[in-house]
Tab-separated table of C-alpha atoms in Angstrom:
chain	number	residue	atom	x	y	z
A	1	MET	CA	97.306	-45.606	-78.324
A	2	PRO	CA	99.954	-45.424	-81.007
A	3	ILE	CA	99.339	-41.737	-81.868
A	4	PRO	CA	97.442	-38.914	-80.130
A	5	GLY	CA	93.848	-38.360	-81.129
A	6	LEU	CA	90.226	-39.107	-80.372
A	7	TYR	CA	89.487	-42.815	-79.956
A	8	LEU	CA	86.214	-44.744	-79.786
A	9	SER	CA	85.467	-48.060	-78.123
A	10	VAL	CA	82.174	-49.879	-78.610
A	11	ASP	CA	83.155	-52.998	-76.647
A	12	GLU	CA	83.832	-51.543	-73.180
A	13	GLY	CA	87.473	-50.749	-73.912
A	14	LYS	CA	88.608	-54.073	-75.374
A	15	SER	CA	89.420	-52.431	-78.692
A	16	TRP	CA	89.759	-48.837	-79.838
A	17	ARG	CA	89.383	-47.058	-83.184
A	18	ARG	CA	90.876	-43.646	-83.928
A	19	GLN	CA	88.233	-41.180	-85.120
A	20	ILE	CA	88.899	-38.579	-87.812
A	21	ALA	CA	87.606	-35.629	-85.711
A	22	ARG	CA	87.303	-33.438	-88.820
A	23	GLY	CA	86.567	-29.822	-87.892
A	24	LEU	CA	87.786	-30.120	-84.296
A	25	GLU	CA	90.286	-27.373	-83.467
A	26	GLY	CA	92.445	-26.573	-80.466
A	27	GLU	CA	93.751	-28.119	-77.300
A	28	VAL	CA	91.151	-30.360	-75.659
A	29	PHE	CA	90.118	-29.448	-72.109
A	30	GLY	CA	87.109	-31.738	-71.719
A	31	ILE	CA	84.877	-34.303	-73.421
A	32	ALA	CA	81.235	-35.073	-72.648
A	33	ALA	CA	79.272	-38.076	-73.911
A	34	HIS	CA	75.562	-37.680	-74.560
A	35	PRO	CA	73.619	-39.674	-71.927
A	36	LEU	CA	71.168	-41.210	-74.437
A	37	ASP	CA	72.784	-41.022	-77.890
A	38	ALA	CA	76.137	-42.818	-78.157
A	39	ARG	CA	76.954	-41.022	-81.416
A	40	THR	CA	76.741	-37.509	-79.899
A	41	LEU	CA	79.603	-35.940	-77.962
A	42	ALA	CA	80.833	-32.474	-77.085
A	43	VAL	CA	84.440	-31.333	-76.803
A	44	ALA	CA	85.677	-28.239	-74.950
A	45	THR	CA	88.840	-26.710	-76.425
A	46	ASP	CA	90.867	-23.531	-76.263
A	47	LYS	CA	89.245	-22.624	-79.616
A	48	GLY	CA	85.607	-23.088	-78.515
A	49	LEU	CA	82.994	-25.790	-78.018
A	50	TYR	CA	82.416	-28.466	-80.674
A	51	VAL	CA	79.697	-31.099	-81.100
A	52	SER	CA	79.800	-34.324	-83.116
A	53	ARG	CA	76.679	-36.274	-84.070
A	54	ASP	CA	78.576	-39.120	-85.749
A	55	ALA	CA	80.737	-40.532	-82.918
A	56	GLY	CA	83.617	-38.139	-83.512
A	57	GLU	CA	84.112	-38.407	-87.260
A	58	ALA	CA	83.180	-34.741	-87.806
A	59	PHE	CA	82.592	-31.786	-85.493
A	60	LYS	CA	80.778	-28.483	-85.826
A	61	ARG	CA	81.534	-25.443	-83.718
A	62	PHE	CA	78.740	-25.049	-81.166
A	63	ASP	CA	79.949	-21.912	-79.400
A	64	SER	CA	82.245	-18.947	-80.053
A	65	ARG	CA	85.969	-19.146	-80.628
A	66	GLN	CA	86.883	-18.400	-77.024
A	67	ALA	CA	88.236	-21.095	-74.738
A	68	VAL	CA	85.734	-23.488	-73.185
A	69	THR	CA	87.286	-25.215	-70.177
A	70	ALA	CA	84.598	-27.715	-69.120
A	71	VAL	CA	81.501	-29.312	-70.641
A	72	THR	CA	78.751	-31.726	-69.653
A	73	PHE	CA	75.334	-32.760	-70.917
A	74	ASP	CA	72.273	-32.450	-68.714
A	75	LEU	CA	70.980	-35.875	-67.749
A	76	ASP	CA	68.137	-35.722	-70.278
A	77	GLY	CA	70.588	-34.854	-73.064
A	78	ARG	CA	68.664	-31.787	-74.226
A	79	ASN	CA	71.131	-29.193	-72.912
A	80	LEU	CA	74.854	-28.667	-72.673
A	81	ARG	CA	76.454	-26.870	-69.759
A	82	PHE	CA	79.843	-25.390	-70.441
A	83	ALA	CA	82.291	-22.942	-68.892
A	84	ARG	CA	83.816	-20.083	-70.856
A	85	ALA	CA	87.266	-19.068	-69.658
A	86	VAL	CA	87.514	-15.462	-70.816
A	87	ARG	CA	84.188	-14.252	-69.421
A	88	ARG	CA	84.329	-16.595	-66.412
A	89	GLU	CA	80.770	-17.764	-66.970
A	90	LEU	CA	78.770	-20.955	-67.086
A	91	VAL	CA	76.325	-21.387	-69.965
A	92	SER	CA	73.363	-23.708	-70.373
A	93	ALA	CA	72.516	-24.188	-74.052
A	94	ALA	CA	69.834	-26.197	-75.793
A	95	LEU	CA	71.529	-28.801	-77.974
A	96	ASP	CA	69.051	-28.455	-80.833
A	97	SER	CA	68.536	-24.691	-80.863
A	98	ARG	CA	70.448	-21.479	-80.299
A	99	SER	CA	68.829	-20.915	-76.888
A	100	ARG	CA	71.454	-19.914	-74.314
A	101	THR	CA	71.208	-19.031	-70.622
A	102	VAL	CA	74.139	-17.632	-68.656
A	103	ILE	CA	74.440	-19.036	-65.144
A	104	LEU	CA	76.208	-16.705	-62.750
A	105	LEU	CA	79.273	-18.231	-61.145
A	106	PRO	CA	80.367	-17.662	-57.568
A	107	PRO	CA	83.255	-15.191	-57.203
A	108	ILE	CA	86.285	-17.101	-58.531
A	109	GLY	CA	88.573	-14.224	-59.544
A	110	LEU	CA	91.134	-15.300	-62.142
A	111	ASP	CA	90.418	-18.982	-61.519
A	112	TYR	CA	88.383	-20.984	-64.058
A	113	VAL	CA	85.988	-23.941	-64.083
A	114	THR	CA	87.528	-27.319	-64.955
A	115	HIS	CA	84.671	-29.717	-64.110
A	116	ILE	CA	80.886	-29.649	-64.005
A	117	ALA	CA	78.765	-32.407	-62.431
A	118	GLN	CA	75.001	-32.692	-62.204
A	119	SER	CA	72.962	-34.582	-59.643
A	120	PRO	CA	71.180	-37.595	-61.162
A	121	ALA	CA	68.162	-36.848	-58.965
A	122	ASP	CA	67.742	-33.085	-59.442
A	123	GLN	CA	68.772	-31.058	-62.516
A	124	ARG	CA	68.893	-27.878	-60.454
A	125	LEU	CA	71.605	-29.377	-58.223
A	126	PHE	CA	75.093	-29.372	-59.683
A	127	ALA	CA	78.681	-28.712	-58.728
A	128	ILE	CA	81.698	-27.078	-60.307
A	129	ALA	CA	85.404	-27.493	-59.575
A	130	THR	CA	88.051	-24.945	-60.491
A	131	ASP	CA	91.677	-25.096	-61.524
A	132	ARG	CA	92.692	-23.974	-58.038
A	133	ARG	CA	90.741	-26.938	-56.612
A	134	HIS	CA	87.833	-24.972	-55.186
A	135	VAL	CA	84.486	-26.790	-55.326
A	136	PHE	CA	81.102	-25.067	-55.305
A	137	VAL	CA	77.575	-26.505	-55.187
A	138	THR	CA	74.263	-24.958	-56.209
A	139	LYS	CA	70.840	-26.350	-55.343
A	140	ASP	CA	68.901	-23.822	-57.422
A	141	ALA	CA	70.545	-23.937	-60.882
A	142	GLY	CA	73.108	-21.257	-60.059
A	143	LYS	CA	71.106	-18.628	-58.189
A	144	ALA	CA	73.114	-19.290	-55.011
A	145	TRP	CA	76.399	-21.130	-54.563
A	146	ARG	CA	78.066	-22.702	-51.531
A	147	ARG	CA	81.798	-23.459	-51.438
A	148	ILE	CA	82.420	-26.950	-50.116
A	149	ALA	CA	86.186	-27.147	-50.732
A	150	LYS	CA	88.966	-24.562	-50.817
A	151	ASP	CA	92.315	-25.414	-52.399
A	152	GLY	CA	91.190	-29.024	-52.412
A	153	ASP	CA	90.524	-29.144	-48.672
A	154	LEU	CA	87.139	-29.433	-46.990
A	155	PRO	CA	86.322	-26.559	-44.604
């Protein structure tokens, strides 16, 4: 890409178009594409969480001004899951309402979540990875966590 920015491809990467990204602020930590609507995406930045409904031309702030370090859509596209850095918490939020649920994280100390992945077979089963390369899995939507990697190594 000739200059930094947000780019869109609609032909499987053969060509790219730079998007305006009006309203998007901060350093980008993560991008999530909506699983059913190609025009909807979410961007996690050090200034908060932003959502675009027009393929990245314009963004609206979705969450507070604190850093959001990871973001993903649930497989049905109705909810966003994102990690807040300051409070060290994971949030599940309805995309089309202000409904929010805080999901308790396992004890991670000063570490923070960098990736979130959901099972395609079970929405209650998902995993998180942290900056220090710890990986945790929950089978019950965050009620209990099991660490499956420490410092990037399997136990």
